[in-house]
mmCIF file of C-alpha atoms and ligand atoms in Angstrom:
data_model
loop_
_atom_site.group_PDB
_atom_site.id
_atom_site.type_symbol
_atom_site.label_atom_id
_atom_site.label_comp_id
_atom_site.label_asym_id
_atom_site.label_seq_id
_atom_site.Cartn_x
_atom_site.Cartn_y
_atom_site.Cartn_z
ATOM 1 C CA MET A 64 -26.061 -5.113 26.118
ATOM 2 C CA ILE A 65 -26.580 -8.483 24.513
ATOM 3 C CA GLU A 66 -23.377 -10.233 23.534
ATOM 4 C CA THR A 67 -24.035 -10.285 19.789
ATOM 5 C CA GLU A 68 -24.454 -6.510 19.809
ATOM 6 C CA ARG A 69 -21.332 -6.083 21.899
ATOM 7 C CA ILE A 70 -19.343 -8.123 19.366
ATOM 8 C CA LYS A 71 -20.466 -5.798 16.596
ATOM 9 C CA GLN A 72 -19.636 -2.753 18.653
ATOM 10 C CA LEU A 73 -16.205 -4.023 19.655
ATOM 11 C CA ARG A 74 -15.314 -4.855 16.072
ATOM 12 C CA GLN A 75 -16.219 -1.346 14.951
ATOM 13 C CA LEU A 76 -14.338 0.282 17.799
ATOM 14 C CA LEU A 77 -11.210 -1.785 17.280
ATOM 15 C CA HIS A 78 -11.169 -1.134 13.526
ATOM 16 C CA GLU A 79 -11.373 2.561 14.296
ATOM 17 C CA TYR A 80 -8.672 2.557 17.018
ATOM 18 C CA ASN A 81 -6.472 0.508 14.756
ATOM 19 C CA HIS A 82 -6.833 3.048 11.929
ATOM 20 C CA ASN A 83 -6.102 5.952 14.269
ATOM 21 C CA TYR A 84 -2.955 4.237 15.459
ATOM 22 C CA TYR A 85 -1.503 2.583 12.371
ATOM 23 C CA VAL A 86 -2.644 4.855 9.551
ATOM 24 C CA LEU A 87 -3.084 8.270 11.125
ATOM 25 C CA ASN A 88 -0.357 7.890 13.753
ATOM 26 C CA MET A 89 -2.790 9.391 16.264
ATOM 27 C CA PRO A 90 -3.690 6.886 18.945
ATOM 28 C CA THR A 91 -6.997 7.624 20.663
ATOM 29 C CA VAL A 92 -6.803 4.995 23.400
ATOM 30 C CA THR A 93 -3.979 3.550 25.466
ATOM 31 C CA ASP A 94 -2.385 0.231 24.508
ATOM 32 C CA ARG A 95 -3.861 -1.228 27.660
ATOM 33 C CA GLU A 96 -7.414 -0.213 26.745
ATOM 34 C CA PHE A 97 -6.903 -1.558 23.230
ATOM 35 C CA ASP A 98 -5.621 -4.899 24.502
ATOM 36 C CA ASP A 99 -8.460 -5.211 26.991
ATOM 37 C CA LEU A 100 -11.099 -4.605 24.316
ATOM 38 C CA MET A 101 -9.358 -7.065 21.974
ATOM 39 C CA HIS A 102 -9.325 -9.660 24.725
ATOM 40 C CA GLU A 103 -13.009 -9.105 25.450
ATOM 41 C CA LEU A 104 -13.792 -9.534 21.751
ATOM 42 C CA GLN A 105 -11.721 -12.718 21.492
ATOM 43 C CA GLN A 106 -13.599 -14.241 24.398
ATOM 44 C CA LEU A 107 -17.004 -13.279 23.042
ATOM 45 C CA GLU A 108 -16.108 -14.658 19.610
ATOM 46 C CA GLU A 109 -15.089 -17.953 21.178
ATOM 47 C CA LYS A 110 -18.498 -18.135 22.816
ATOM 48 C CA HIS A 111 -20.257 -17.283 19.566
ATOM 49 C CA PRO A 112 -18.611 -19.205 16.747
ATOM 50 C CA GLU A 113 -21.746 -18.608 14.654
ATOM 51 C CA LEU A 114 -20.666 -14.947 14.421
ATOM 52 C CA TYR A 115 -17.262 -15.777 12.931
ATOM 53 C CA ASP A 116 -16.025 -13.046 10.620
ATOM 54 C CA SER A 117 -12.828 -13.477 8.623
ATOM 55 C CA ASN A 118 -12.329 -9.687 8.783
ATOM 56 C CA SER A 119 -12.764 -9.251 12.505
ATOM 57 C CA PRO A 120 -9.929 -7.300 14.196
ATOM 58 C CA THR A 121 -9.069 -10.503 16.062
ATOM 59 C CA GLN A 122 -7.982 -12.089 12.775
ATOM 60 C CA ARG A 123 -4.921 -9.824 12.647
ATOM 61 C CA VAL A 124 -2.941 -12.181 14.822
ATOM 62 C CA GLY A 125 -2.871 -14.840 12.137
ATOM 63 C CA SER A 126 -3.964 -18.418 12.534
ATOM 64 C CA ASP A 127 -1.582 -21.340 12.842
ATOM 65 C CA LEU A 128 -2.876 -23.022 9.706
ATOM 66 C CA THR A 129 -0.162 -23.476 7.129
ATOM 67 C CA GLN A 130 -1.108 -22.321 3.726
ATOM 68 C CA GLY A 131 0.929 -22.954 0.585
ATOM 69 C CA PHE A 132 -0.098 -20.097 -1.654
ATOM 70 C CA ALA A 133 -2.682 -20.463 -4.373
ATOM 71 C CA GLN A 134 -1.931 -18.747 -7.668
ATOM 72 C CA VAL A 135 -4.434 -16.121 -8.698
ATOM 73 C CA GLU A 136 -4.759 -14.403 -12.061
ATOM 74 C CA HIS A 137 -4.680 -10.602 -11.819
ATOM 75 C CA LYS A 138 -7.785 -8.890 -13.122
ATOM 76 C CA TYR A 139 -5.541 -6.143 -14.512
ATOM 77 C CA PRO A 140 -1.951 -7.273 -15.223
ATOM 78 C CA MET A 141 0.650 -5.723 -12.915
ATOM 79 C CA LEU A 142 3.057 -3.921 -15.207
ATOM 80 C CA SER A 143 6.347 -2.347 -14.301
ATOM 81 C CA LEU A 144 7.522 1.185 -14.980
ATOM 82 C CA ALA A 145 10.166 2.336 -17.423
ATOM 83 C CA ASN A 146 13.161 3.736 -15.551
ATOM 84 C CA THR A 147 14.821 7.070 -16.138
ATOM 85 C CA TYR A 148 18.082 8.251 -14.663
ATOM 86 C CA ASN A 149 18.577 11.933 -15.378
ATOM 87 C CA GLU A 150 16.846 15.200 -16.208
ATOM 88 C CA GLN A 151 17.204 14.615 -19.935
ATOM 89 C CA ASP A 152 15.287 11.288 -19.696
ATOM 90 C CA VAL A 153 12.573 13.023 -17.700
ATOM 91 C CA GLN A 154 12.347 15.799 -20.248
ATOM 92 C CA ASP A 155 12.123 13.238 -23.090
ATOM 93 C CA TRP A 156 9.210 11.540 -21.313
ATOM 94 C CA TYR A 157 7.484 14.872 -20.630
ATOM 95 C CA GLU A 158 7.800 15.872 -24.295
ATOM 96 C CA SER A 159 6.489 12.499 -25.468
ATOM 97 C CA VAL A 160 3.417 12.897 -23.225
ATOM 98 C CA LYS A 161 2.872 16.382 -24.644
ATOM 99 C CA ARG A 162 3.053 15.041 -28.206
ATOM 100 C CA GLY A 163 0.797 12.086 -27.325
ATOM 101 C CA LEU A 164 -1.833 14.454 -25.948
ATOM 102 C CA GLU A 165 -1.562 16.655 -29.004
ATOM 103 C CA GLY A 166 -0.999 19.849 -27.075
ATOM 104 C CA GLU A 167 -3.796 19.314 -24.532
ATOM 105 C CA GLU A 168 -2.872 20.577 -21.052
ATOM 106 C CA PHE A 169 -1.983 17.932 -18.486
ATOM 107 C CA GLU A 170 -1.033 17.560 -14.858
ATOM 108 C CA VAL A 171 1.639 15.247 -13.484
ATOM 109 C CA CYS A 172 1.335 13.547 -10.120
ATOM 110 C CA CYS A 173 4.739 13.194 -8.441
ATOM 111 C CA GLU A 174 5.127 10.598 -5.714
ATOM 112 C CA MET A 175 7.683 8.479 -3.892
ATOM 113 C CA LYS A 176 8.910 5.254 -5.416
ATOM 114 C CA TYR A 177 8.783 2.808 -2.543
ATOM 115 C CA ASP A 178 11.337 0.035 -2.454
ATOM 116 C CA GLY A 179 9.416 -2.946 -1.143
ATOM 117 C CA LEU A 180 7.250 -5.496 -2.839
ATOM 118 C CA SER A 181 4.096 -4.682 -4.703
ATOM 119 C CA ILE A 182 0.746 -5.946 -3.584
ATOM 120 C CA SER A 183 -2.725 -5.874 -5.069
ATOM 121 C CA LEU A 184 -5.631 -5.656 -2.615
ATOM 122 C CA THR A 185 -9.215 -6.345 -3.666
ATOM 123 C CA TYR A 186 -12.185 -4.933 -1.737
ATOM 124 C CA GLU A 187 -15.798 -5.889 -2.195
ATOM 125 C CA ASN A 188 -18.587 -4.179 -0.286
ATOM 126 C CA GLY A 189 -16.041 -2.492 1.937
ATOM 127 C CA ARG A 190 -14.255 -5.666 2.973
ATOM 128 C CA LEU A 191 -10.786 -6.881 2.097
ATOM 129 C CA VAL A 192 -11.315 -10.091 0.138
ATOM 130 C CA ARG A 193 -7.901 -10.775 -1.379
ATOM 131 C CA GLY A 194 -4.255 -9.767 -1.278
ATOM 132 C CA VAL A 195 -2.076 -10.967 -4.148
ATOM 133 C CA THR A 196 1.643 -10.460 -4.867
ATOM 134 C CA ARG A 197 2.822 -9.248 -8.238
ATOM 135 C CA GLY A 198 4.209 -12.657 -9.201
ATOM 136 C CA ASP A 199 4.990 -12.626 -12.909
ATOM 137 C CA GLY A 200 2.575 -9.729 -13.438
ATOM 138 C CA VAL A 201 -0.173 -12.003 -14.760
ATOM 139 C CA TYR A 202 -0.399 -14.536 -11.921
ATOM 140 C CA GLY A 203 0.520 -13.810 -8.308
ATOM 141 C CA ASP A 204 0.460 -15.609 -4.956
ATOM 142 C CA ASP A 205 -2.652 -15.290 -2.841
ATOM 143 C CA VAL A 206 -1.192 -14.016 0.446
ATOM 144 C CA THR A 207 -4.483 -12.810 1.958
ATOM 145 C CA THR A 208 -3.937 -14.453 5.350
ATOM 146 C CA ASN A 209 -0.572 -12.781 5.732
ATOM 147 C CA VAL A 210 -1.789 -9.423 4.454
ATOM 148 C CA LYS A 211 -4.530 -9.417 7.064
ATOM 149 C CA THR A 212 -1.913 -9.276 9.812
ATOM 150 C CA ILE A 213 -0.568 -5.939 8.527
ATOM 151 C CA ARG A 214 -2.167 -3.411 10.828
ATOM 152 C CA CYS A 215 -2.331 -0.431 8.476
ATOM 153 C CA ILE A 216 -4.243 -2.383 5.819
ATOM 154 C CA PRO A 217 -7.954 -1.944 6.553
ATOM 155 C CA LEU A 218 -9.914 -5.184 6.862
ATOM 156 C CA VAL A 219 -13.148 -3.223 6.737
ATOM 157 C CA LEU A 220 -13.464 0.289 5.287
ATOM 158 C CA ASN A 221 -14.674 3.338 7.144
ATOM 159 C CA GLU A 222 -18.463 3.110 7.167
ATOM 160 C CA ASN A 223 -19.053 6.846 7.163
ATOM 161 C CA VAL A 224 -17.862 7.480 3.621
ATOM 162 C CA ALA A 225 -18.977 6.228 0.222
ATOM 163 C CA TYR A 226 -16.588 3.878 -1.599
ATOM 164 C CA PRO A 227 -17.024 1.844 -4.803
ATOM 165 C CA GLU A 228 -18.708 -1.525 -4.369
ATOM 166 C CA ALA A 229 -15.688 -3.262 -5.878
ATOM 167 C CA PHE A 230 -12.175 -1.982 -6.497
ATOM 168 C CA GLU A 231 -8.562 -2.939 -6.451
ATOM 169 C CA ILE A 232 -5.877 -0.892 -4.788
ATOM 170 C CA ARG A 233 -2.177 -1.420 -5.297
ATOM 171 C CA GLY A 234 0.776 -0.420 -3.241
ATOM 172 C CA GLU A 235 3.993 -1.490 -1.680
ATOM 173 C CA ILE A 236 4.600 -3.610 1.388
ATOM 174 C CA LEU A 237 7.635 -2.464 3.298
ATOM 175 C CA MET A 238 9.589 -3.194 6.412
ATOM 176 C CA PRO A 239 10.321 0.105 8.201
ATOM 177 C CA TRP A 240 14.016 0.797 8.814
ATOM 178 C CA SER A 241 13.539 0.605 12.590
ATOM 179 C CA VAL A 242 11.972 -2.866 12.386
ATOM 180 C CA PHE A 243 14.658 -4.004 9.953
ATOM 181 C CA ASP A 244 17.478 -2.850 12.248
ATOM 182 C CA ASP A 245 15.934 -4.572 15.281
ATOM 183 C CA LEU A 246 15.324 -7.760 13.353
ATOM 184 C CA ASN A 247 18.889 -7.952 12.078
ATOM 185 C CA ALA A 248 20.283 -7.168 15.525
ATOM 186 C CA LYS A 249 18.286 -10.080 16.932
ATOM 187 C CA ARG A 250 19.378 -12.345 14.104
ATOM 188 C CA GLU A 251 22.997 -11.416 14.632
ATOM 189 C CA ALA A 252 22.734 -12.232 18.335
ATOM 190 C CA ALA A 253 21.187 -15.586 17.447
ATOM 191 C CA GLU A 254 23.893 -16.169 14.802
ATOM 192 C CA GLU A 255 21.274 -16.318 12.073
ATOM 193 C CA PRO A 256 21.926 -14.999 8.553
ATOM 194 C CA LEU A 257 21.139 -11.301 8.169
ATOM 195 C CA PHE A 258 18.727 -9.778 5.674
ATOM 196 C CA ALA A 259 20.532 -7.706 3.044
ATOM 197 C CA ASN A 260 17.964 -4.904 3.018
ATOM 198 C CA PRO A 261 14.415 -4.088 4.126
ATOM 199 C CA ARG A 262 13.005 -5.179 0.759
ATOM 200 C CA ASN A 263 14.389 -8.708 1.096
ATOM 201 C CA ALA A 264 13.232 -8.833 4.690
ATOM 202 C CA ALA A 265 9.707 -7.706 3.745
ATOM 203 C CA SER A 266 9.553 -10.152 0.884
ATOM 204 C CA GLY A 267 10.819 -13.080 2.969
ATOM 205 C CA THR A 268 8.287 -12.182 5.650
ATOM 206 C CA LEU A 269 5.274 -11.849 3.380
ATOM 207 C CA LYS A 270 5.988 -15.196 1.759
ATOM 208 C CA SER A 271 6.318 -16.958 5.097
ATOM 209 C CA GLN A 272 3.932 -19.832 5.649
ATOM 210 C CA ASP A 273 3.384 -18.692 9.219
ATOM 211 C CA PRO A 274 1.034 -15.688 9.530
ATOM 212 C CA ARG A 275 1.984 -15.294 13.207
ATOM 213 C CA LEU A 276 5.545 -14.546 12.158
ATOM 214 C CA VAL A 277 4.197 -11.991 9.664
ATOM 215 C CA ALA A 278 2.099 -10.371 12.401
ATOM 216 C CA ASP A 279 5.238 -10.093 14.573
ATOM 217 C CA ARG A 280 7.348 -8.377 11.939
ATOM 218 C CA HIS A 281 5.315 -5.149 11.802
ATOM 219 C CA LEU A 282 5.219 -4.575 8.064
ATOM 220 C CA ASP A 283 3.941 -1.315 6.645
ATOM 221 C CA CYS A 284 1.982 -0.612 3.447
ATOM 222 C CA TYR A 285 1.609 2.484 1.278
ATOM 223 C CA LEU A 286 -1.023 2.492 -1.464
ATOM 224 C CA TYR A 287 -0.446 4.320 -4.752
ATOM 225 C CA TYR A 288 -2.819 3.104 -7.443
ATOM 226 C CA LEU A 289 -6.601 2.715 -7.458
ATOM 227 C CA LEU A 290 -8.273 0.602 -10.152
ATOM 228 C CA GLY A 291 -11.855 -0.300 -10.848
ATOM 229 C CA GLU A 292 -14.823 0.218 -13.078
ATOM 230 C CA THR A 293 -16.382 2.973 -10.965
ATOM 231 C CA LEU A 294 -13.769 5.262 -9.487
ATOM 232 C CA PRO A 295 -14.669 8.483 -7.678
ATOM 233 C CA SER A 296 -12.826 10.802 -10.059
ATOM 234 C CA ASP A 297 -10.888 11.109 -13.330
ATOM 235 C CA GLY A 298 -7.890 12.236 -11.283
ATOM 236 C CA HIS A 299 -5.376 9.717 -9.942
ATOM 237 C CA TYR A 300 -4.372 12.092 -7.135
ATOM 238 C CA GLU A 301 -8.003 12.806 -6.248
ATOM 239 C CA ASN A 302 -8.794 9.082 -6.144
ATOM 240 C CA LEU A 303 -5.980 8.424 -3.709
ATOM 241 C CA ALA A 304 -7.122 11.330 -1.546
ATOM 242 C CA GLU A 305 -10.541 9.612 -1.426
ATOM 243 C CA ALA A 306 -8.923 6.267 -0.611
ATOM 244 C CA ALA A 307 -7.246 7.912 2.378
ATOM 245 C CA LYS A 308 -10.721 8.709 3.718
ATOM 246 C CA TRP A 309 -11.778 5.069 3.337
ATOM 247 C CA GLY A 310 -8.908 4.083 5.618
ATOM 248 C CA PHE A 311 -5.780 3.560 3.484
ATOM 249 C CA LYS A 312 -2.309 4.877 4.084
ATOM 250 C CA ILE A 313 -1.373 6.565 0.840
ATOM 251 C CA SER A 314 1.923 7.675 -0.624
ATOM 252 C CA GLN A 315 3.555 10.484 1.393
ATOM 253 C CA GLY A 316 4.297 13.878 -0.081
ATOM 254 C CA MET A 317 2.258 13.357 -3.269
ATOM 255 C CA ARG A 318 2.051 16.484 -5.389
ATOM 256 C CA LYS A 319 0.345 17.526 -8.569
ATOM 257 C CA VAL A 320 2.407 19.760 -10.844
ATOM 258 C CA LYS A 321 2.386 21.096 -14.391
ATOM 259 C CA THR A 322 5.857 22.122 -15.464
ATOM 260 C CA LEU A 323 9.150 20.290 -15.942
ATOM 261 C CA GLN A 324 10.802 22.669 -13.488
ATOM 262 C CA GLU A 325 8.288 21.676 -10.781
ATOM 263 C CA ILE A 326 9.093 18.015 -11.470
ATOM 264 C CA TYR A 327 12.831 18.667 -11.074
ATOM 265 C CA ASP A 328 12.153 20.581 -7.856
ATOM 266 C CA PHE A 329 10.177 17.638 -6.474
ATOM 267 C CA ILE A 330 12.971 15.208 -7.383
ATOM 268 C CA ASN A 331 15.652 17.367 -5.797
ATOM 269 C CA TYR A 332 13.662 17.994 -2.648
ATOM 270 C CA TRP A 333 12.969 14.298 -2.007
ATOM 271 C CA ASP A 334 16.446 13.137 -2.982
ATOM 272 C CA ALA A 335 17.583 14.642 0.324
ATOM 273 C CA GLU A 336 14.380 14.571 2.368
ATOM 274 C CA ARG A 337 13.673 10.863 1.831
ATOM 275 C CA LYS A 338 16.391 10.081 4.376
ATOM 276 C CA ASN A 339 13.876 11.178 7.012
ATOM 277 C CA LEU A 340 11.172 8.754 5.864
ATOM 278 C CA PRO A 341 10.535 5.633 7.952
ATOM 279 C CA VAL A 342 10.781 3.328 4.921
ATOM 280 C CA ALA A 343 13.076 2.781 1.941
ATOM 281 C CA THR A 344 12.535 4.662 -1.319
ATOM 282 C CA ASP A 345 14.661 4.381 -4.443
ATOM 283 C CA GLY A 346 13.260 7.072 -6.672
ATOM 284 C CA ILE A 347 10.153 8.954 -7.576
ATOM 285 C CA VAL A 348 7.280 8.066 -9.866
ATOM 286 C CA LEU A 349 5.697 10.507 -12.312
ATOM 287 C CA LYS A 350 2.160 9.836 -13.527
ATOM 288 C CA VAL A 351 -0.093 11.743 -15.886
ATOM 289 C CA ASN A 352 -2.922 12.593 -13.485
ATOM 290 C CA SER A 353 -6.003 12.288 -15.675
ATOM 291 C CA ILE A 354 -7.191 8.713 -16.191
ATOM 292 C CA ARG A 355 -8.794 9.729 -19.471
ATOM 293 C CA GLN A 356 -5.425 11.023 -20.652
ATOM 294 C CA GLN A 357 -3.705 7.884 -19.312
ATOM 295 C CA GLN A 358 -5.992 5.767 -21.465
ATOM 296 C CA HIS A 359 -5.297 7.948 -24.459
ATOM 297 C CA LEU A 360 -1.540 7.508 -24.013
ATOM 298 C CA GLY A 361 -1.828 3.766 -23.432
ATOM 299 C CA TYR A 362 0.866 1.155 -22.902
ATOM 300 C CA THR A 363 3.902 -0.358 -24.543
ATOM 301 C CA ALA A 364 4.297 -4.136 -24.248
ATOM 302 C CA LYS A 365 5.857 -3.765 -20.800
ATOM 303 C CA SER A 366 4.877 -0.502 -19.194
ATOM 304 C CA PRO A 367 2.504 2.448 -19.341
ATOM 305 C CA ARG A 368 3.408 5.439 -21.494
ATOM 306 C CA TRP A 369 1.655 7.648 -18.958
ATOM 307 C CA ALA A 370 4.098 6.994 -16.107
ATOM 308 C CA ILE A 371 7.815 6.614 -15.473
ATOM 309 C CA ALA A 372 10.128 6.004 -12.559
ATOM 310 C CA TYR A 373 13.111 8.230 -11.872
ATOM 311 C CA LYS A 374 15.865 6.485 -9.921
ATOM 312 C CA PHE A 375 17.776 8.513 -7.357
ATOM 313 C CA LYS A 376 21.490 8.734 -8.185
ATOM 314 C CA ALA A 377 22.531 6.931 -5.003
ATOM 315 C CA GLU A 378 20.286 3.991 -5.930
ATOM 316 C CA GLN A 379 21.272 3.674 -9.567
ATOM 317 C CA ALA A 380 24.161 1.280 -8.998
ATOM 318 C CA VAL A 381 22.052 -0.988 -6.821
ATOM 319 C CA THR A 382 19.925 -3.513 -8.656
HETATM 320 S S1 LIG B 546 2.627 2.655 -10.050
HETATM 321 C C1 LIG B 546 1.319 0.861 -14.076
HETATM 322 N N1 LIG B 546 3.640 4.003 -8.054
HETATM 323 O O1 LIG B 546 7.694 0.178 -8.805
HETATM 324 C C2 LIG B 546 1.992 1.539 -12.941
HETATM 325 N N2 LIG B 546 4.644 1.897 -8.604
HETATM 326 O O2 LIG B 546 8.520 -0.807 -11.847
HETATM 327 C C3 LIG B 546 1.942 0.741 -11.705
HETATM 328 N N3 LIG B 546 6.484 1.249 -7.097
HETATM 329 O O3 LIG B 546 6.061 -2.772 -9.608
HETATM 330 C C4 LIG B 546 2.912 1.078 -10.672
HETATM 331 N N4 LIG B 546 6.404 3.035 -5.806
HETATM 332 O O4 LIG B 546 6.127 -2.137 -7.146
HETATM 333 C C5 LIG B 546 3.737 2.877 -8.804
HETATM 334 N N5 LIG B 546 4.404 5.292 -6.279
HETATM 335 C C6 LIG B 546 4.487 4.178 -7.019
HETATM 336 C C7 LIG B 546 5.438 3.179 -6.761
HETATM 337 C C8 LIG B 546 5.492 2.041 -7.585
HETATM 338 C C9 LIG B 546 7.012 1.873 -6.032
HETATM 339 C C10 LIG B 546 6.975 -0.038 -7.628
HETATM 340 C C11 LIG B 546 5.905 -1.025 -7.964
HETATM 341 C C12 LIG B 546 6.122 -1.409 -9.407
HETATM 342 C C13 LIG B 546 7.477 -0.880 -9.693
HETATM 343 C C14 LIG B 546 7.508 -0.312 -11.089
#
C-alpha cells in the first residue's frame, strides 16, 4: 500500500480503537497493537509533513509549544442553572413549568450533575475545531490544544453516521477519582501541595500551559447539551442519544420521565448509587425535554426556566 493511503487508514483505525477504549470501555485491540500502530503512524507522518492533520490521533500527545490562551466569545452564552435543595423546590419548579406550558404535556429529562468544569466543543464537518472554557459565560479561554489530549473527546466523528455540518456540544471535564487519588499520592510523596478535590485538579490541569501534562493526567469528559441550528430532533434526550453514535461519551443514567414522583425516585436512586460512579457528581439536573417547549419557557437573566439543578444533601454545605 502506498504510504499516503496507509496514513489515512491508520488514522481511521486509531480513531476507532480509541473510541472503543475510551468511550465504550470495550477495547478491541491490545495496548501493544495500539502503540505499534501509533508508532507507525508517527513515523509516516514525519516522512510526509505535507499530510499534516491537526486532528490526527498522533496529536493527542500534545505539542511542547506554550500557548497562553486566547479569549473567544461564545456563540451561545454559557448560563448557569438555578439550584434547588429539597422536594418542595423541585415541585415549585415543576408547577411553574406546567403553568408556563399552559397545561400542555411535557417530559423531563433527568441526568447527573457532574462536578467538574464546563467545556464547549465546536465541530465543523465532523472535526473538532475548538474547545472553550466557560470563562465568564460570554468569553472563555480557547483550550483546544489541551482538549485534544483528552482521549474520550473525538477529534473526528464516526464516518458511518450522519451528523450536523456544524454544532456545539457542551459537557463537563472531570478527573476520575482513581486518577485524583494517584495524583495526590504522588504529590504527597514529592512533598507538593495536594489538590483539594477532583474539580480543582481538573481545572488546574486543563488550564496548564503544557499539553503534555494534560495528556498525562487522564481527564474524562461527559457531554450533556447539544446546540446548533440543525439538530437531529426536538428532544434533548434523543439528540444526546444521537451524539453518542457520533462518538461522544454522554451523561450516564439519563432518563426521561413525566411525573414528580418519577423525578423524586430518580433523585433518591442516584443519591446513593452515585458513589459507584468513577467521577464526582454533586446533584442532578432536570430539563424539559422538548426544545420547542424550552424555547417557549425561555430564560431569566441568569438561567433557563426550562432546567434546574438539585443539589444532593451531602453536597449542600460544600461550595
Ligand atoms: S446543562 C443552560 N447539564 O452545572 C443549561 N449542566 O450551574 C446548561 N453541569 O455550568 C447546563 N452537569 O457546568 C447541564 N447534566 C448537566 C450538568 C451541568 C453539570 C454544570 C455545568 C453548568 C452548571 C450549572
